[in-house]
């Protein structure tokens, strides 16, 4: 998606260890116009899939997920990384190793929000090694819900996430695909959504 790749070229910053910082417009300060356009694009791609819920993980998945959910006219659910005192219902839970924070956390969603009747679109800001996506897939599986696809803003295609998800036969659509972050430079793959 040209608006996103242009913005990454303009405002993205490569940190060491293969990490891209996009806090100017996605992960800290949010550009609502770009986020709206990206949510609409993901909704368009998955329009025929009869999505009933959009599911993401806090915190930086929430913005793209809510715009995608609004465009699809379905609810958005975000998995929590710490258990809130108000989450007194039965929970769906999975362990996720965080690529950027290098810690393992338990993510959960109240069981009442997902059921075997749901056809879920997973949305996240980044796809790196696919651990966040895998944890979200596990939550959906525990609820008996189908995962129709995964919509990602920025895929780091030099990491294993896409392969992991495709091996589960779940379609992955990424709005920007990065081939390399070597030498402080962002190099994009030609094909993206
Ligand atoms: P994965 O679980 O696919 O390894 O990593 C996905 C999660 O890690 C995303 O939810 C995102 O928050 C974070 N992440 C992974 N790579 C990057 C990166 O290069 N930059 C930023 N800002 N976050 C990342």
XYZ file of C-alpha atoms and ligand atoms in Angstrom:
217
model
C 0.000 0.000 0.000
C 1.741 3.096 -1.292
C 0.608 5.511 1.452
C 2.148 3.203 4.064
C 5.434 2.488 2.275
C 5.854 6.228 1.545
C 5.260 7.028 5.205
C 7.729 4.377 6.369
C 10.332 5.903 4.024
C 9.603 9.336 5.461
C 9.127 8.655 9.186
C 10.299 5.080 9.908
C 13.581 4.600 11.726
C 15.636 1.423 11.693
C 16.930 0.377 15.099
C 19.578 -2.312 15.518
C 18.469 -5.961 15.761
C 16.073 -5.761 12.827
C 13.521 -3.489 14.490
C 11.647 -0.714 12.699
C 10.437 2.209 14.799
C 7.171 3.720 13.563
C 6.135 5.635 16.669
C 5.472 8.817 14.632
C 2.356 7.336 13.028
C 1.486 3.804 14.275
C 2.835 2.577 17.621
C 2.749 5.676 19.853
C 1.465 8.755 18.018
C -1.237 7.587 15.607
C -2.113 9.152 12.256
C -5.878 8.568 12.141
C -6.220 9.287 8.417
C -3.569 6.764 7.457
C -4.932 4.282 10.032
C -8.444 4.709 8.610
C -7.156 4.091 5.072
C -5.249 0.983 6.211
C -8.255 -0.371 8.129
C -10.440 0.150 5.050
C -7.876 -1.599 2.838
C -7.770 -4.663 5.120
C -11.569 -4.702 5.248
C -11.680 -4.566 1.431
C -9.260 -7.483 1.068
C -11.316 -9.680 3.436
C -14.743 -8.348 2.377
C -15.946 -11.691 0.950
C -14.928 -13.759 3.987
C -18.033 -13.107 6.114
C -15.972 -11.869 9.074
C -17.908 -11.668 12.362
C -15.152 -10.325 14.668
C -11.790 -8.597 14.361
C -9.303 -9.776 17.000
C -5.976 -8.195 17.956
C -3.562 -7.898 20.878
C -2.929 -4.819 23.003
C -1.550 -2.211 22.628
C -0.433 -1.274 19.123
C -2.777 -3.712 17.334
C -5.805 -1.859 18.674
C -5.728 1.152 16.342
C -5.575 -0.766 13.032
C -8.024 -3.391 14.336
C -10.666 -0.868 15.326
C -10.540 0.842 11.920
C -10.742 -2.512 10.122
C -13.654 -3.548 12.357
C -15.470 -0.289 11.707
C -15.101 -0.778 7.956
C -16.337 -4.391 8.230
C -19.127 -3.295 10.619
C -18.241 -5.955 13.206
C -16.968 -5.764 16.816
C -13.254 -5.619 17.628
C -11.781 -7.578 20.548
C -8.278 -7.032 21.877
C -6.501 -9.730 23.851
C -5.157 -8.398 27.133
C -1.603 -9.004 28.222
C -2.295 -8.736 31.928
C -5.349 -9.975 33.724
C -7.639 -7.167 34.764
C -9.513 -7.416 38.069
C -12.720 -6.891 36.154
C -12.067 -9.974 33.991
C -13.966 -12.287 36.317
C -15.397 -14.471 33.558
C -13.966 -17.640 32.128
C -10.922 -16.821 29.991
C -9.299 -18.106 26.831
C -5.514 -17.885 27.398
C -2.247 -18.478 25.543
C 1.448 -17.732 26.067
C 3.191 -15.292 23.717
C 6.878 -14.505 23.476
C 7.341 -10.851 22.567
C 9.918 -10.152 19.889
C 10.494 -6.536 20.881
C 10.240 -6.867 24.672
C 11.891 -10.326 24.886
C 9.508 -11.535 27.585
C 6.777 -14.178 27.613
C 3.319 -13.021 28.606
C -0.066 -14.647 28.959
C -2.701 -13.144 26.691
C -6.404 -13.572 27.350
C -9.862 -12.874 26.021
C -13.102 -13.456 27.910
C -14.739 -16.564 26.564
C -18.060 -14.760 26.226
C -16.711 -12.661 23.324
C -15.712 -15.531 20.999
C -17.637 -18.662 20.073
C -17.771 -21.444 17.505
C -20.105 -19.206 15.443
C -17.319 -16.675 14.837
C -15.258 -16.207 11.707
C -12.337 -14.093 12.786
C -10.010 -11.645 11.055
C -6.809 -11.215 13.075
C -5.126 -7.814 12.744
C -1.768 -6.617 14.071
C 0.687 -3.800 13.433
C 3.733 -6.030 12.783
C 4.400 -9.603 11.746
C 7.894 -10.674 12.795
C 8.301 -14.253 14.053
C 4.550 -14.798 14.214
C 4.345 -15.493 17.940
C 1.656 -12.875 18.607
C -0.412 -14.205 15.692
C 0.080 -17.796 16.863
C -1.159 -16.877 20.358
C -4.243 -15.189 18.895
C -4.914 -18.242 16.693
C -4.739 -20.438 19.810
C -7.336 -18.249 21.565
C -9.652 -18.580 18.552
C -9.120 -22.352 18.464
C -10.000 -22.625 22.169
C -13.296 -20.870 21.390
C -13.893 -23.129 18.357
C -13.891 -20.023 16.126
C -12.513 -20.098 12.564
C -9.644 -17.798 11.591
C -10.412 -16.540 8.075
C -7.181 -14.590 7.683
C -4.581 -12.289 9.125
C -4.239 -8.638 8.145
C -0.909 -7.018 8.987
C 0.283 -3.449 8.515
C 4.037 -4.137 8.330
C 5.496 -7.568 7.642
C 9.198 -8.136 8.184
C 9.526 -10.787 5.505
C 13.076 -11.658 6.554
C 11.635 -13.235 9.724
C 9.649 -16.480 9.984
C 6.128 -15.235 10.806
C 4.534 -15.562 7.367
C 5.822 -19.111 6.923
C 4.532 -20.118 10.362
C 1.028 -18.819 9.585
C 0.920 -20.120 6.008
C 1.891 -23.573 7.315
C -1.410 -23.426 9.254
C -3.165 -22.671 5.911
C -4.307 -19.252 7.080
C -4.063 -16.462 4.473
C -1.778 -13.555 5.399
C -2.181 -10.109 3.826
C 0.367 -7.405 4.651
C 0.070 -3.781 3.562
C 3.857 -3.332 3.498
C 6.428 -6.109 3.187
C 9.995 -5.420 4.221
C 12.738 -7.539 2.659
C 15.558 -6.133 4.760
C 16.487 -3.590 7.413
C 20.241 -4.015 6.874
C 22.614 -1.053 7.151
C 19.899 1.172 8.586
C 17.973 1.020 5.278
C 14.412 -0.178 4.655
C 14.156 -2.338 1.535
C 10.633 -3.337 0.494
C 9.513 -6.485 -1.325
C 7.749 -5.604 -4.565
C 4.454 -7.270 -3.827
C 2.233 -5.999 -1.025
C -1.469 -5.304 -0.632
P 5.953 -11.516 16.363
O 5.100 -12.085 17.446
O 5.387 -11.689 14.985
O 7.389 -11.959 16.469
O 6.025 -9.964 16.635
C 4.872 -9.212 16.506
C 4.742 -8.199 17.604
O 6.001 -7.649 17.989
C 3.894 -7.071 17.094
O 2.670 -7.128 17.800
C 4.686 -5.816 17.391
O 4.081 -5.156 18.475
C 6.059 -6.256 17.793
N 7.093 -6.022 16.758
C 7.760 -6.964 16.050
N 8.671 -6.421 15.261
C 8.595 -5.088 15.436
C 9.316 -3.974 14.880
O 10.215 -4.092 14.051
N 8.941 -2.745 15.301
C 7.947 -2.550 16.219
N 7.646 -1.296 16.544
N 7.259 -3.583 16.778
C 7.577 -4.839 16.391
